[in-house]
Short mmCIF file of N, CA and C in Angstrom, two decimals:
data_model
loop_
_atom_site.label_atom_id
_atom_site.label_comp_id
_atom_site.label_asym_id
_atom_site.label_seq_id
_atom_site.Cartn_x
_atom_site.Cartn_y
_atom_site.Cartn_z
N UNK Q 1 0.81 -1.42 0.01
CA UNK Q 1 0.34 -0.15 -0.26
C UNK Q 1 0.79 1.24 0.06
N UNK Q 2 0.55 2.11 -0.71
CA UNK Q 2 1.28 3.21 -0.52
C UNK Q 2 1.01 4.74 -0.40
N UNK Q 3 1.72 5.48 0.73
CA UNK Q 3 1.19 6.31 1.73
C UNK Q 3 0.93 7.47 0.97
N UNK Q 4 -0.15 7.97 1.45
CA UNK Q 4 -0.71 9.27 1.19
C UNK Q 4 -0.50 10.60 2.09
N UNK Q 5 -0.38 11.59 1.23
CA UNK Q 5 0.11 12.97 2.15
C UNK Q 5 -0.78 13.50 2.43
N UNK Q 6 -1.33 13.68 3.76
CA UNK Q 6 -2.22 14.95 4.11
C UNK Q 6 -1.79 16.13 3.92
N UNK Q 7 -2.61 16.83 2.79
CA UNK Q 7 -2.75 18.75 2.91
C UNK Q 7 -2.64 19.20 4.14
N UNK Q 8 -2.07 20.05 4.57
CA UNK Q 8 -2.06 21.17 5.40
C UNK Q 8 -3.48 21.81 5.48
N UNK Q 9 -3.44 22.18 4.38
CA UNK Q 9 -4.26 23.14 3.71
C UNK Q 9 -5.72 22.65 3.07
N UNK Q 10 -6.87 23.20 2.93
CA UNK Q 10 -8.04 22.60 2.81
C UNK Q 10 -7.69 22.74 0.78
N UNK Q 11 -8.23 21.18 -0.07
CA UNK Q 11 -7.63 21.23 -0.92
C UNK Q 11 -9.13 21.78 -1.95
N UNK Q 12 -8.91 22.60 -3.18
CA UNK Q 12 -10.03 22.40 -3.86
C UNK Q 12 -10.05 21.45 -5.10
N UNK Q 13 -11.19 21.81 -6.09
CA UNK Q 13 -10.99 20.65 -6.91
C UNK Q 13 -10.27 21.23 -8.62
N UNK Q 14 -9.42 22.42 -7.96
CA UNK Q 14 -8.57 22.67 -9.01
C UNK Q 14 -7.24 21.81 -8.85
N UNK Q 15 -6.52 21.75 -10.26
CA UNK Q 15 -5.47 21.09 -9.93
C UNK Q 15 -4.54 21.21 -9.18
N UNK Q 16 -3.97 20.42 -8.95
CA UNK Q 16 -2.94 21.26 -7.61
C UNK Q 16 -1.86 21.64 -8.29
N UNK Q 17 -1.13 22.67 -7.49
CA UNK Q 17 0.07 23.03 -7.97
C UNK Q 17 0.93 22.06 -8.31
N UNK Q 18 1.91 22.88 -9.49
CA UNK Q 18 3.22 22.35 -10.26
C UNK Q 18 3.80 21.66 -9.14
N UNK Q 19 4.23 20.35 -9.59
CA UNK Q 19 5.18 19.31 -8.71
C UNK Q 19 5.20 19.05 -7.12
N UNK Q 20 3.52 19.22 -7.48
CA UNK Q 20 3.05 18.48 -6.17
C UNK Q 20 2.60 17.17 -6.16
N UNK Q 21 3.06 16.24 -5.51
CA UNK Q 21 2.58 14.65 -5.59
C UNK Q 21 1.96 14.06 -4.04
N UNK Q 22 0.79 13.94 -4.74
CA UNK Q 22 -0.48 13.60 -3.77
C UNK Q 22 -0.28 12.19 -3.30
N UNK Q 23 1.19 11.15 -3.52
CA UNK Q 23 1.22 9.97 -3.31
C UNK Q 23 2.46 9.94 -2.84
N UNK Q 24 3.03 10.77 -2.32
CA UNK Q 24 4.65 11.01 -1.37
C UNK Q 24 5.49 12.40 -1.92
N UNK Q 25 6.50 12.15 -1.84
CA UNK Q 25 7.22 13.39 -2.03
C UNK Q 25 8.31 12.72 -3.02
N UNK Q 26 8.19 13.41 -3.92
CA UNK Q 26 9.32 13.28 -5.20
C UNK Q 26 10.62 13.83 -5.24
N UNK Q 27 11.46 13.18 -5.68
CA UNK Q 27 13.03 14.12 -5.43
C UNK Q 27 12.73 15.26 -6.50
N UNK Q 28 13.61 16.16 -6.02
CA UNK Q 28 13.29 17.64 -6.37
C UNK Q 28 13.45 17.68 -7.68
N UNK Q 29 14.46 17.20 -8.31
CA UNK Q 29 14.66 16.99 -9.91
C UNK Q 29 13.71 16.41 -10.87
N UNK Q 30 13.02 15.57 -10.19
CA UNK Q 30 12.10 14.45 -10.86
C UNK Q 30 10.62 14.84 -10.95
N UNK Q 31 10.22 14.24 -12.02
CA UNK Q 31 8.89 14.60 -12.50
C UNK Q 31 7.77 14.41 -11.52
N UNK Q 32 6.93 14.80 -11.36
CA UNK Q 32 5.59 13.85 -10.37
C UNK Q 32 5.17 12.77 -11.21
N UNK Q 33 5.07 11.48 -10.42
CA UNK Q 33 4.67 10.23 -10.98
C UNK Q 33 3.64 9.90 -10.17
N UNK Q 34 2.82 9.03 -10.60
CA UNK Q 34 1.56 8.66 -9.64
C UNK Q 34 0.86 7.33 -10.46
N UNK Q 35 0.92 6.18 -9.54
CA UNK Q 35 0.92 4.92 -10.18
C UNK Q 35 -0.50 4.40 -10.37
N UNK Q 36 -0.77 3.65 -11.56
CA UNK Q 36 -2.24 3.61 -12.20
C UNK Q 36 -1.96 2.12 -12.64
N UNK Q 37 -2.92 1.29 -12.41
CA UNK Q 37 -3.29 -0.18 -12.75
C UNK Q 37 -3.97 -0.45 -13.69
N UNK Q 38 -3.26 -1.07 -14.82
CA UNK Q 38 -4.08 -1.39 -15.87
C UNK Q 38 -4.76 -3.14 -16.21
N UNK Q 39 -5.33 -3.35 -16.76
CA UNK Q 39 -6.13 -5.12 -16.89
C UNK Q 39 -5.55 -5.39 -18.47
N UNK Q 40 -5.01 -6.63 -18.24
CA UNK Q 40 -4.70 -7.32 -19.46
C UNK Q 40 -4.99 -8.31 -20.01
N UNK Q 41 -5.69 -8.99 -20.41
CA UNK Q 41 -5.89 -10.43 -20.72
C UNK Q 41 -5.01 -11.22 -21.76
N UNK Q 42 -4.26 -12.03 -21.16
CA UNK Q 42 -3.14 -12.49 -22.39
C UNK Q 42 -3.47 -13.94 -22.36
N UNK Q 43 -2.99 -14.59 -23.41
CA UNK Q 43 -3.40 -16.41 -23.56
C UNK Q 43 -1.44 -16.95 -23.24
N UNK Q 44 -1.71 -18.12 -22.82
CA UNK Q 44 -0.57 -18.64 -22.67
C UNK Q 44 0.61 -18.21 -23.93
N UNK Q 45 0.42 -18.63 -24.92
CA UNK Q 45 1.15 -18.18 -26.31
C UNK Q 45 1.50 -16.66 -25.99
N UNK Q 46 0.78 -15.85 -25.99
CA UNK Q 46 1.37 -14.34 -25.54
C UNK Q 46 2.29 -13.82 -24.26
N UNK Q 47 2.04 -14.52 -23.22
CA UNK Q 47 2.58 -14.98 -21.99
C UNK Q 47 4.05 -15.35 -22.06
N UNK Q 48 4.14 -16.33 -23.22
CA UNK Q 48 5.82 -17.51 -22.91
C UNK Q 48 6.15 -16.11 -24.31
N UNK Q 49 5.79 -15.85 -25.44
CA UNK Q 49 6.33 -15.00 -26.18
C UNK Q 49 7.21 -13.84 -25.63
N UNK Q 50 6.03 -13.04 -24.40
CA UNK Q 50 6.63 -12.23 -23.63
C UNK Q 50 7.60 -12.29 -23.24
N UNK Q 51 8.06 -12.85 -22.67
CA UNK Q 51 9.12 -13.65 -21.44
C UNK Q 51 9.96 -14.49 -22.32
N UNK Q 52 9.79 -14.33 -23.41
CA UNK Q 52 10.94 -15.17 -24.26
C UNK Q 52 11.79 -14.13 -25.36
N UNK Q 53 11.00 -13.11 -25.76
CA UNK Q 53 11.48 -12.16 -26.88
C UNK Q 53 11.53 -10.85 -26.76
N UNK Q 54 11.12 -10.45 -25.55
CA UNK Q 54 11.02 -8.85 -25.18
C UNK Q 54 12.47 -8.47 -24.80
N UNK Q 55 12.81 -7.51 -25.66
CA UNK Q 55 14.48 -7.01 -25.45
C UNK Q 55 14.45 -6.84 -23.83
N UNK Q 56 15.52 -6.80 -23.24
CA UNK Q 56 15.84 -5.75 -22.41
C UNK Q 56 15.81 -7.21 -20.79
N UNK Q 57 15.17 -8.08 -20.81
CA UNK Q 57 14.82 -9.40 -20.30
C UNK Q 57 16.11 -10.22 -19.99
N UNK Q 58 16.12 -10.36 -18.77
CA UNK Q 58 17.35 -10.90 -18.27
C UNK Q 58 17.06 -12.53 -17.54
N UNK Q 59 16.53 -13.19 -18.02
CA UNK Q 59 15.51 -14.34 -17.64
C UNK Q 59 16.55 -15.74 -17.37
N UNK Q 60 17.06 -15.96 -16.26
CA UNK Q 60 17.52 -17.32 -16.26
C UNK Q 60 16.75 -18.63 -15.71
N UNK Q 61 17.26 -19.57 -15.64
CA UNK Q 61 16.56 -20.50 -15.38
C UNK Q 61 16.30 -20.61 -13.72
N UNK Q 62 17.57 -20.28 -12.93
CA UNK Q 62 17.34 -20.25 -11.50
C UNK Q 62 15.62 -18.99 -11.33
N UNK Q 63 15.44 -18.15 -12.07
CA UNK Q 63 14.37 -17.28 -12.06
C UNK Q 63 13.07 -17.66 -12.41
N UNK Q 64 13.12 -18.85 -12.87
CA UNK Q 64 12.09 -19.65 -12.89
C UNK Q 64 10.97 -19.94 -12.02
N UNK Q 65 12.11 -20.01 -10.94
CA UNK Q 65 11.25 -21.00 -9.56
C UNK Q 65 10.71 -19.81 -8.97
N UNK Q 66 11.04 -18.44 -9.03
CA UNK Q 66 10.68 -17.46 -8.39
C UNK Q 66 9.17 -16.73 -9.39
N UNK Q 67 8.26 -16.99 -8.64
CA UNK Q 67 6.65 -16.56 -8.83
C UNK Q 67 6.63 -15.36 -8.79
N UNK Q 68 7.04 -14.44 -8.00
CA UNK Q 68 7.18 -13.21 -8.15
C UNK Q 68 7.57 -12.54 -9.11
N UNK Q 69 9.06 -13.17 -9.64
CA UNK Q 69 10.22 -12.31 -10.47
C UNK Q 69 9.44 -12.80 -11.64
N UNK Q 70 8.69 -14.11 -11.96
CA UNK Q 70 7.76 -14.25 -13.58
C UNK Q 70 7.10 -12.90 -13.52
N UNK Q 71 6.13 -12.71 -12.50
CA UNK Q 71 5.04 -11.84 -12.48
C UNK Q 71 5.53 -10.38 -12.99
N UNK Q 72 6.32 -10.05 -12.36
CA UNK Q 72 7.17 -8.89 -12.51
C UNK Q 72 7.54 -8.56 -13.79
N UNK Q 73 8.48 -9.97 -14.06
CA UNK Q 73 9.36 -9.71 -15.49
C UNK Q 73 7.89 -9.41 -16.50
N UNK Q 74 6.75 -10.04 -16.54
CA UNK Q 74 5.71 -10.39 -17.47
C UNK Q 74 5.11 -8.17 -17.70
N UNK Q 75 5.05 -8.21 -16.20
CA UNK Q 75 4.18 -6.80 -16.28
C UNK Q 75 5.50 -5.53 -17.21
N UNK Q 76 6.53 -5.87 -16.92
CA UNK Q 76 7.44 -5.33 -17.66
C UNK Q 76 7.92 -5.05 -18.95
N UNK Q 77 7.55 -6.94 -19.56
CA UNK Q 77 7.35 -7.34 -20.82
C UNK Q 77 6.00 -6.70 -21.46
N UNK Q 78 5.49 -6.09 -21.15
CA UNK Q 78 3.81 -5.75 -21.39
C UNK Q 78 3.76 -4.15 -21.62
N UNK Q 79 4.50 -3.62 -20.74
CA UNK Q 79 4.48 -2.21 -20.64
C UNK Q 79 5.81 -1.45 -22.00
N UNK Q 80 6.41 -2.74 -21.56
CA UNK Q 80 7.65 -2.28 -22.94
C UNK Q 80 7.19 -2.61 -24.61
N UNK Q 81 6.12 -3.29 -24.79
CA UNK Q 81 6.02 -4.19 -26.14
C UNK Q 81 4.14 -3.86 -26.71
N UNK Q 82 4.11 -3.63 -28.05
CA UNK Q 82 3.16 -3.26 -28.30
C UNK Q 82 2.01 -4.46 -28.78
N UNK Q 83 1.23 -4.30 -29.23
CA UNK Q 83 0.40 -5.57 -29.79
C UNK Q 83 0.65 -6.15 -31.00
N UNK Q 84 1.33 -5.61 -32.33
CA UNK Q 84 2.06 -6.48 -32.91
C UNK Q 84 2.82 -7.18 -32.57
N UNK Q 85 3.94 -6.46 -31.34
CA UNK Q 85 5.21 -7.57 -31.02
C UNK Q 85 4.76 -8.52 -30.24
N UNK Q 86 3.08 -8.48 -29.20
CA UNK Q 86 3.37 -9.38 -28.50
C UNK Q 86 2.42 -10.79 -29.42
N UNK Q 87 1.64 -10.20 -30.38
CA UNK Q 87 1.15 -11.38 -31.48
C UNK Q 87 2.74 -12.48 -32.02
N UNK Q 88 3.24 -11.34 -32.68
CA UNK Q 88 4.64 -11.75 -33.28
C UNK Q 88 5.07 -12.67 -32.49
N UNK Q 89 5.87 -12.57 -30.84
CA UNK Q 89 6.10 -12.88 -30.52
C UNK Q 89 5.87 -14.47 -29.59
N UNK Q 90 4.24 -14.25 -29.60
CA UNK Q 90 3.32 -15.69 -29.20
C UNK Q 90 3.74 -16.61 -30.67
N UNK Q 91 3.62 -16.27 -31.84
CA UNK Q 91 3.60 -16.94 -32.97
C UNK Q 91 4.62 -17.72 -32.52
N UNK Q 92 5.97 -17.04 -32.37
CA UNK Q 92 7.37 -17.12 -32.27
C UNK Q 92 7.75 -18.42 -31.51
N UNK Q 93 7.23 -17.85 -30.07
CA UNK Q 93 7.41 -19.01 -28.70
C UNK Q 93 6.29 -19.97 -29.39
N UNK Q 94 5.66 -20.26 -29.82
CA UNK Q 94 4.59 -21.64 -29.99
C UNK Q 94 5.34 -22.65 -31.29
N UNK Q 95 5.97 -21.77 -32.07
CA UNK Q 95 6.86 -22.48 -32.94
C UNK Q 95 7.90 -23.14 -32.31
N UNK Q 96 8.36 -22.60 -31.63
CA UNK Q 96 9.85 -23.06 -30.67
C UNK Q 96 9.24 -24.19 -29.59
N UNK Q 97 8.04 -23.97 -29.17
CA UNK Q 97 7.68 -25.06 -28.22
C UNK Q 97 7.12 -26.47 -28.89
N UNK Q 98 6.47 -26.06 -30.22
CA UNK Q 98 6.15 -27.40 -31.13
C UNK Q 98 7.19 -27.89 -31.49
N UNK Q 99 8.63 -27.38 -31.63
CA UNK Q 99 9.60 -27.93 -32.19
C UNK Q 99 9.82 -27.18 -33.88
N UNK Q 100 8.85 -26.80 -34.21
CA UNK Q 100 8.98 -26.72 -35.68
C UNK Q 100 10.68 -25.14 -36.28
N UNK Q 101 10.77 -24.73 -35.01
CA UNK Q 101 12.03 -23.49 -35.52
C UNK Q 101 12.54 -23.82 -34.05
N UNK Q 102 13.66 -23.09 -34.21
CA UNK Q 102 14.64 -22.91 -33.18
C UNK Q 102 15.70 -23.56 -32.59
N UNK Q 103 16.38 -23.61 -31.82
CA UNK Q 103 17.30 -24.50 -31.59
C UNK Q 103 17.25 -25.22 -30.05
N UNK Q 104 17.76 -26.77 -29.95
CA UNK Q 104 17.51 -27.44 -28.96
C UNK Q 104 17.79 -26.40 -27.86
N UNK Q 105 18.47 -25.85 -27.36
CA UNK Q 105 18.89 -24.95 -26.23
C UNK Q 105 17.34 -23.86 -25.80
N UNK Q 106 17.29 -23.12 -27.25
CA UNK Q 106 15.99 -22.49 -27.28
C UNK Q 106 14.92 -23.40 -26.70
N UNK Q 107 14.70 -24.32 -27.54
CA UNK Q 107 13.70 -25.62 -26.84
C UNK Q 107 13.78 -25.91 -25.69
N UNK Q 108 14.26 -25.80 -25.30
CA UNK Q 108 14.80 -26.72 -23.65
C UNK Q 108 14.57 -25.06 -22.79
N UNK Q 109 14.59 -24.09 -23.13
CA UNK Q 109 14.33 -22.73 -22.30
C UNK Q 109 12.80 -22.67 -22.61
N UNK Q 110 12.42 -22.66 -23.44
CA UNK Q 110 10.77 -22.37 -23.69
C UNK Q 110 10.03 -23.31 -22.95
N UNK Q 111 10.43 -24.82 -23.06
CA UNK Q 111 9.15 -25.57 -22.21
C UNK Q 111 9.81 -25.21 -20.64
N UNK Q 112 11.20 -25.21 -20.07
CA UNK Q 112 10.84 -24.52 -18.85
C UNK Q 112 10.07 -23.31 -18.26
N UNK Q 113 10.31 -22.10 -19.50
CA UNK Q 113 9.38 -21.24 -19.51
C UNK Q 113 7.97 -21.46 -19.18
N UNK Q 114 7.35 -22.17 -20.17
CA UNK Q 114 5.82 -22.68 -20.10
C UNK Q 114 5.88 -23.56 -19.27
N UNK Q 115 6.50 -24.17 -18.23
CA UNK Q 115 5.95 -24.97 -16.99
C UNK Q 115 5.63 -23.60 -16.13
N UNK Q 116 6.79 -22.91 -16.12
CA UNK Q 116 6.77 -21.70 -15.07
C UNK Q 116 5.65 -21.07 -15.43
N UNK Q 117 5.21 -20.54 -16.48
CA UNK Q 117 3.99 -19.76 -16.86
C UNK Q 117 2.61 -20.71 -16.44
N UNK Q 118 2.59 -21.77 -16.79
CA UNK Q 118 1.43 -22.55 -15.84
C UNK Q 118 1.53 -22.60 -14.74
N UNK Q 119 2.72 -22.87 -14.05
CA UNK Q 119 2.41 -22.79 -12.57
C UNK Q 119 1.97 -21.38 -11.79
N UNK Q 120 2.56 -20.41 -12.33
CA UNK Q 120 2.34 -19.10 -11.97
C UNK Q 120 1.05 -18.11 -12.32
N UNK Q 121 0.53 -18.82 -13.94
CA UNK Q 121 -0.88 -18.08 -14.19
C UNK Q 121 -2.02 -18.90 -14.05
N UNK Q 122 -1.49 -20.24 -14.36
CA UNK Q 122 -3.01 -21.19 -14.40
C UNK Q 122 -3.30 -21.23 -15.90
N UNK Q 123 -2.18 -21.06 -16.84
CA UNK Q 123 -2.84 -20.93 -17.91
C UNK Q 123 -2.04 -22.42 -18.93
N UNK Q 124 -2.51 -22.83 -19.78
CA UNK Q 124 -1.75 -23.84 -20.47
C UNK Q 124 -1.66 -23.63 -22.29
N UNK Q 125 -0.63 -24.77 -22.56
CA UNK Q 125 -0.99 -24.42 -24.23
C UNK Q 125 -2.12 -25.07 -24.48
#
């Protein structure tokens, strides 16, 4: 739970003054940021594709045992991906999982990642 800031004076319905962060105190040189929550419905193939092919992710076999890590990594992958990338990655990951493309090492990793996806999110291929 994020702590809120209780204003010392009455707050009007007009926008807050510049650089006022109602959810805490930002660093003086940092822009004000507020948390938002989004809901996304994704399939097994889309999750697998995002976790396999999103740039900037560094997933190791040992990380697959950490449910919180898998969830947080998926959140990051969703934030940096667009719809076309999600679909393309899903098709590519399923082709590797089906043995139609990729190397033996890719296949092994995607199988292990698929097992983690099923365990963490409760979806299967």
